JSON list of C-alpha atoms in Angstrom, two decimals:
[
{"chain": "A", "resi": 1, "resn": "MET", "atom": "CA", "xyz": [-6.92, 89.28, 107.98]},
{"chain": "A", "resi": 2, "resn": "GLU", "atom": "CA", "xyz": [-4.38, 86.80, 106.65]},
{"chain": "A", "resi": 3, "resn": "ASP", "atom": "CA", "xyz": [-0.84, 87.78, 105.70]},
{"chain": "A", "resi": 4, "resn": "ILE", "atom": "CA", "xyz": [-0.37, 89.52, 102.39]},
{"chain": "A", "resi": 5, "resn": "THR", "atom": "CA", "xyz": [2.22, 87.97, 100.07]},
{"chain": "A", "resi": 6, "resn": "ARG", "atom": "CA", "xyz": [5.36, 89.72, 98.93]},
{"chain": "A", "resi": 7, "resn": "ALA", "atom": "CA", "xyz": [4.22, 89.27, 95.31]},
{"chain": "A", "resi": 8, "resn": "GLU", "atom": "CA", "xyz": [0.92, 90.99, 96.08]},
{"chain": "A", "resi": 9, "resn": "LEU", "atom": "CA", "xyz": [2.73, 93.92, 97.72]},
{"chain": "A", "resi": 10, "resn": "GLU", "atom": "CA", "xyz": [5.08, 94.18, 94.72]},
{"chain": "A", "resi": 11, "resn": "SER", "atom": "CA", "xyz": [2.06, 94.41, 92.42]},
{"chain": "A", "resi": 12, "resn": "ILE", "atom": "CA", "xyz": [0.78, 97.37, 94.46]},
{"chain": "A", "resi": 13, "resn": "VAL", "atom": "CA", "xyz": [3.88, 99.42, 95.36]},
{"chain": "A", "resi": 14, "resn": "GLY", "atom": "CA", "xyz": [6.70, 97.90, 93.26]},
{"chain": "A", "resi": 15, "resn": "LEU", "atom": "CA", "xyz": [9.82, 95.94, 94.13]},
{"chain": "A", "resi": 16, "resn": "ASP", "atom": "CA", "xyz": [11.88, 98.86, 95.48]},
{"chain": "A", "resi": 17, "resn": "LYS", "atom": "CA", "xyz": [9.23, 99.92, 98.00]},
{"chain": "A", "resi": 18, "resn": "VAL", "atom": "CA", "xyz": [8.61, 96.30, 99.07]},
{"chain": "A", "resi": 19, "resn": "ASN", "atom": "CA", "xyz": [12.33, 95.97, 99.81]},
{"chain": "A", "resi": 20, "resn": "ILE", "atom": "CA", "xyz": [12.21, 99.22, 101.80]},
{"chain": "A", "resi": 21, "resn": "PHE", "atom": "CA", "xyz": [9.18, 97.93, 103.71]},
{"chain": "A", "resi": 22, "resn": "TYR", "atom": "CA", "xyz": [10.85, 94.65, 104.67]},
{"chain": "A", "resi": 23, "resn": "ASP", "atom": "CA", "xyz": [14.09, 96.43, 105.67]},
{"chain": "A", "resi": 24, "resn": "PHE", "atom": "CA", "xyz": [12.14, 98.81, 107.92]},
{"chain": "A", "resi": 25, "resn": "VAL", "atom": "CA", "xyz": [10.14, 95.91, 109.42]},
{"chain": "A", "resi": 26, "resn": "ASP", "atom": "CA", "xyz": [13.42, 94.08, 110.15]},
{"chain": "A", "resi": 27, "resn": "ALA", "atom": "CA", "xyz": [14.75, 97.19, 111.89]},
{"chain": "A", "resi": 28, "resn": "ILE", "atom": "CA", "xyz": [11.59, 97.56, 113.99]},
{"chain": "A", "resi": 29, "resn": "THR", "atom": "CA", "xyz": [11.44, 93.89, 114.97]},
{"chain": "A", "resi": 30, "resn": "SER", "atom": "CA", "xyz": [15.12, 94.00, 115.95]},
{"chain": "A", "resi": 31, "resn": "LEU", "atom": "CA", "xyz": [14.22, 96.72, 118.48]},
{"chain": "A", "resi": 32, "resn": "TYR", "atom": "CA", "xyz": [10.78, 95.67, 119.66]},
{"chain": "A", "resi": 33, "resn": "GLU", "atom": "CA", "xyz": [9.13, 92.44, 120.68]},
{"chain": "A", "resi": 34, "resn": "ILE", "atom": "CA", "xyz": [5.79, 93.32, 119.16]},
{"chain": "A", "resi": 35, "resn": "GLU", "atom": "CA", "xyz": [3.34, 91.52, 116.91]},
{"chain": "A", "resi": 36, "resn": "PRO", "atom": "CA", "xyz": [2.27, 93.09, 113.63]},
{"chain": "A", "resi": 37, "resn": "THR", "atom": "CA", "xyz": [-1.14, 92.59, 112.03]},
{"chain": "A", "resi": 38, "resn": "TRP", "atom": "CA", "xyz": [-2.44, 93.06, 108.50]},
{"chain": "A", "resi": 39, "resn": "ASN", "atom": "CA", "xyz": [-5.65, 95.07, 108.05]},
{"chain": "A", "resi": 40, "resn": "ASN", "atom": "CA", "xyz": [-7.69, 96.57, 105.27]},
{"chain": "A", "resi": 41, "resn": "GLY", "atom": "CA", "xyz": [-6.31, 100.01, 104.47]},
{"chain": "A", "resi": 42, "resn": "GLY", "atom": "CA", "xyz": [-9.63, 101.81, 104.75]},
{"chain": "A", "resi": 43, "resn": "LYS", "atom": "CA", "xyz": [-10.86, 104.32, 102.16]},
{"chain": "A", "resi": 44, "resn": "LYS", "atom": "CA", "xyz": [-7.49, 105.77, 101.17]},
{"chain": "A", "resi": 45, "resn": "TRP", "atom": "CA", "xyz": [-5.16, 102.73, 101.31]},
{"chain": "A", "resi": 46, "resn": "THR", "atom": "CA", "xyz": [-5.20, 99.13, 100.09]},
{"chain": "A", "resi": 47, "resn": "TYR", "atom": "CA", "xyz": [-3.54, 97.56, 103.15]},
{"chain": "A", "resi": 48, "resn": "GLU", "atom": "CA", "xyz": [-2.32, 98.50, 106.61]},
{"chain": "A", "resi": 49, "resn": "TYR", "atom": "CA", "xyz": [0.48, 96.69, 108.49]},
{"chain": "A", "resi": 50, "resn": "LYS", "atom": "CA", "xyz": [0.27, 97.80, 112.13]},
{"chain": "A", "resi": 51, "resn": "PHE", "atom": "CA", "xyz": [2.60, 97.24, 115.09]},
{"chain": "A", "resi": 52, "resn": "ARG", "atom": "CA", "xyz": [0.53, 97.24, 118.27]},
{"chain": "A", "resi": 53, "resn": "LYS", "atom": "CA", "xyz": [1.07, 96.05, 121.84]},
{"chain": "A", "resi": 54, "resn": "GLY", "atom": "CA", "xyz": [-0.96, 96.47, 125.00]},
{"chain": "A", "resi": 55, "resn": "GLY", "atom": "CA", "xyz": [-3.72, 98.33, 123.20]},
{"chain": "A", "resi": 56, "resn": "LYS", "atom": "CA", "xyz": [-1.32, 101.00, 121.91]},
{"chain": "A", "resi": 57, "resn": "THR", "atom": "CA", "xyz": [-0.16, 101.39, 118.34]},
{"chain": "A", "resi": 58, "resn": "LEU", "atom": "CA", "xyz": [3.56, 101.91, 117.84]},
{"chain": "A", "resi": 59, "resn": "CYS", "atom": "CA", "xyz": [3.41, 102.61, 114.11]},
{"chain": "A", "resi": 60, "resn": "ALA", "atom": "CA", "xyz": [1.81, 101.43, 110.88]},
{"chain": "A", "resi": 61, "resn": "PHE", "atom": "CA", "xyz": [2.73, 101.00, 107.23]},
{"chain": "A", "resi": 62, "resn": "TYR", "atom": "CA", "xyz": [0.20, 101.77, 104.51]},
{"chain": "A", "resi": 63, "resn": "PHE", "atom": "CA", "xyz": [0.12, 100.54, 100.92]},
{"chain": "A", "resi": 64, "resn": "LYS", "atom": "CA", "xyz": [-1.62, 101.88, 97.81]},
{"chain": "A", "resi": 65, "resn": "GLU", "atom": "CA", "xyz": [-0.69, 102.17, 94.17]},
{"chain": "A", "resi": 66, "resn": "ASN", "atom": "CA", "xyz": [3.04, 103.04, 93.96]},
{"chain": "A", "resi": 67, "resn": "THR", "atom": "CA", "xyz": [2.97, 104.49, 97.51]},
{"chain": "A", "resi": 68, "resn": "LEU", "atom": "CA", "xyz": [4.36, 103.21, 100.81]},
{"chain": "A", "resi": 69, "resn": "GLY", "atom": "CA", "xyz": [3.26, 105.29, 103.78]},
{"chain": "A", "resi": 70, "resn": "PHE", "atom": "CA", "xyz": [4.51, 105.15, 107.37]},
{"chain": "A", "resi": 71, "resn": "MET", "atom": "CA", "xyz": [2.33, 106.55, 110.16]},
{"chain": "A", "resi": 72, "resn": "LEU", "atom": "CA", "xyz": [3.22, 107.64, 113.66]},
{"chain": "A", "resi": 73, "resn": "ILE", "atom": "CA", "xyz": [0.74, 109.33, 116.00]},
{"chain": "A", "resi": 74, "resn": "PHE", "atom": "CA", "xyz": [2.16, 111.53, 118.74]},
{"chain": "A", "resi": 75, "resn": "GLY", "atom": "CA", "xyz": [0.22, 112.48, 121.86]},
{"chain": "A", "resi": 76, "resn": "LYS", "atom": "CA", "xyz": [0.78, 115.75, 123.71]},
{"chain": "A", "resi": 77, "resn": "ASP", "atom": "CA", "xyz": [3.71, 114.55, 125.86]},
{"chain": "A", "resi": 78, "resn": "GLU", "atom": "CA", "xyz": [5.29, 112.78, 122.89]},
{"chain": "A", "resi": 79, "resn": "ARG", "atom": "CA", "xyz": [5.06, 115.96, 120.79]},
{"chain": "A", "resi": 80, "resn": "ALA", "atom": "CA", "xyz": [7.04, 117.79, 123.46]},
{"chain": "A", "resi": 81, "resn": "GLU", "atom": "CA", "xyz": [9.72, 115.09, 123.20]},
{"chain": "A", "resi": 82, "resn": "VAL", "atom": "CA", "xyz": [9.81, 115.41, 119.41]},
{"chain": "A", "resi": 83, "resn": "GLU", "atom": "CA", "xyz": [10.34, 119.16, 119.81]},
{"chain": "A", "resi": 84, "resn": "GLY", "atom": "CA", "xyz": [13.24, 118.34, 122.15]},
{"chain": "A", "resi": 85, "resn": "ILE", "atom": "CA", "xyz": [15.05, 116.35, 119.45]},
{"chain": "A", "resi": 86, "resn": "ARG", "atom": "CA", "xyz": [13.98, 118.32, 116.37]},
{"chain": "A", "resi": 87, "resn": "HIS", "atom": "CA", "xyz": [17.59, 119.45, 115.79]},
{"chain": "A", "resi": 88, "resn": "GLN", "atom": "CA", "xyz": [18.56, 115.74, 115.46]},
{"chain": "A", "resi": 89, "resn": "LEU", "atom": "CA", "xyz": [15.96, 115.06, 112.75]},
{"chain": "A", "resi": 90, "resn": "SER", "atom": "CA", "xyz": [16.15, 115.77, 109.02]},
{"chain": "A", "resi": 91, "resn": "SER", "atom": "CA", "xyz": [14.35, 118.75, 107.53]},
{"chain": "A", "resi": 92, "resn": "ALA", "atom": "CA", "xyz": [12.33, 116.31, 105.38]},
{"chain": "A", "resi": 93, "resn": "VAL", "atom": "CA", "xyz": [10.89, 114.62, 108.49]},
{"chain": "A", "resi": 94, "resn": "MET", "atom": "CA", "xyz": [10.36, 117.88, 110.36]},
{"chain": "A", "resi": 95, "resn": "ASP", "atom": "CA", "xyz": [8.55, 119.45, 107.37]},
{"chain": "A", "resi": 96, "resn": "VAL", "atom": "CA", "xyz": [6.08, 116.56, 107.34]},
{"chain": "A", "resi": 97, "resn": "TYR", "atom": "CA", "xyz": [5.80, 116.68, 111.15]},
{"chain": "A", "resi": 98, "resn": "ASP", "atom": "CA", "xyz": [5.21, 120.44, 111.22]},
{"chain": "A", "resi": 99, "resn": "ASN", "atom": "CA", "xyz": [2.50, 120.20, 108.54]},
{"chain": "A", "resi": 100, "resn": "ALA", "atom": "CA", "xyz": [0.76, 117.12, 109.98]},
{"chain": "A", "resi": 101, "resn": "GLN", "atom": "CA", "xyz": [-2.81, 117.46, 111.22]},
{"chain": "A", "resi": 102, "resn": "THR", "atom": "CA", "xyz": [-3.38, 117.35, 114.98]},
{"chain": "A", "resi": 103, "resn": "TYR", "atom": "CA", "xyz": [-6.57, 115.59, 116.08]},
{"chain": "A", "resi": 104, "resn": "HIS", "atom": "CA", "xyz": [-8.10, 114.94, 119.52]},
{"chain": "A", "resi": 105, "resn": "ASP", "atom": "CA", "xyz": [-5.94, 111.81, 119.90]},
{"chain": "A", "resi": 106, "resn": "GLY", "atom": "CA", "xyz": [-2.66, 113.26, 118.67]},
{"chain": "A", "resi": 107, "resn": "LYS", "atom": "CA", "xyz": [-0.61, 114.53, 115.75]},
{"chain": "A", "resi": 108, "resn": "TRP", "atom": "CA", "xyz": [-0.86, 112.12, 112.80]},
{"chain": "A", "resi": 109, "resn": "VAL", "atom": "CA", "xyz": [2.45, 112.07, 110.92]},
{"chain": "A", "resi": 110, "resn": "MET", "atom": "CA", "xyz": [2.39, 110.21, 107.58]},
{"chain": "A", "resi": 111, "resn": "LEU", "atom": "CA", "xyz": [5.77, 109.82, 105.92]},
{"chain": "A", "resi": 112, "resn": "ASN", "atom": "CA", "xyz": [6.10, 108.73, 102.30]},
{"chain": "A", "resi": 113, "resn": "LEU", "atom": "CA", "xyz": [8.88, 106.12, 102.12]},
{"chain": "A", "resi": 114, "resn": "THR", "atom": "CA", "xyz": [10.76, 106.13, 98.83]},
{"chain": "A", "resi": 115, "resn": "ASP", "atom": "CA", "xyz": [14.21, 105.03, 100.04]},
{"chain": "A", "resi": 116, "resn": "HIS", "atom": "CA", "xyz": [16.11, 104.17, 103.25]},
{"chain": "A", "resi": 117, "resn": "SER", "atom": "CA", "xyz": [17.09, 107.76, 104.09]},
{"chain": "A", "resi": 118, "resn": "LEU", "atom": "CA", "xyz": [14.48, 108.20, 106.84]},
{"chain": "A", "resi": 119, "resn": "LEU", "atom": "CA", "xyz": [15.29, 105.02, 108.79]},
{"chain": "A", "resi": 120, "resn": "GLU", "atom": "CA", "xyz": [17.48, 106.62, 111.47]},
{"chain": "A", "resi": 121, "resn": "ASP", "atom": "CA", "xyz": [14.99, 109.46, 112.00]},
{"chain": "A", "resi": 122, "resn": "ILE", "atom": "CA", "xyz": [12.17, 106.96, 112.24]},
{"chain": "A", "resi": 123, "resn": "LYS", "atom": "CA", "xyz": [14.08, 105.00, 114.89]},
{"chain": "A", "resi": 124, "resn": "LYS", "atom": "CA", "xyz": [14.49, 108.19, 116.95]},
{"chain": "A", "resi": 125, "resn": "LEU", "atom": "CA", "xyz": [10.75, 108.87, 116.65]},
{"chain": "A", "resi": 126, "resn": "LEU", "atom": "CA", "xyz": [9.89, 105.28, 117.57]},
{"chain": "A", "resi": 127, "resn": "PHE", "atom": "CA", "xyz": [12.04, 105.58, 120.72]},
{"chain": "A", "resi": 128, "resn": "ILE", "atom": "CA", "xyz": [9.78, 108.46, 121.79]},
{"chain": "A", "resi": 129, "resn": "LYS", "atom": "CA", "xyz": [6.70, 106.29, 121.28]},
{"chain": "A", "resi": 130, "resn": "ARG", "atom": "CA", "xyz": [8.12, 103.28, 123.13]},
{"chain": "A", "resi": 131, "resn": "LYS", "atom": "CA", "xyz": [11.52, 102.38, 124.51]},
{"chain": "A", "resi": 132, "resn": "PRO", "atom": "CA", "xyz": [13.00, 99.36, 122.70]},
{"chain": "A", "resi": 133, "resn": "ASN", "atom": "CA", "xyz": [12.62, 96.08, 124.55]},
{"chain": "A", "resi": 134, "resn": "ARG", "atom": "CA", "xyz": [15.25, 94.29, 122.46]},
{"chain": "A", "resi": 135, "resn": "ARG", "atom": "CA", "xyz": [18.87, 95.14, 121.96]},
{"chain": "A", "resi": 136, "resn": "GLU", "atom": "CA", "xyz": [20.08, 95.95, 118.47]},
{"chain": "A", "resi": 137, "resn": "PRO", "atom": "CA", "xyz": [22.28, 93.15, 117.11]}
]
């Protein structure tokens, strides 16, 4: 799938959420050397923007009308690590984590991004998924 334009994203989720999306993408690409891909969003979402390397997904953004979602999937060992840092994470993130559905391939945590407040928590969760292979500037 070809890249989706900023204008197209703005028409779906609005300017504020597009700015949040690009700020989060900048933060992720400053930490990880990893190629993102655009995909169809399936039945529930318009588009998916996924970071994947070596056959493993790090995280994905999802877009639909006025909604910007951010998905992390935690396997069994990763869930134990999340429990180990739960005191470092906001109650907003832990509420979503605690209520997320666990499937055969892991716990699917979908965060609704409305502002920048979850960025530091998301970085901590990403570090559990994969250690950064770039240094922060």
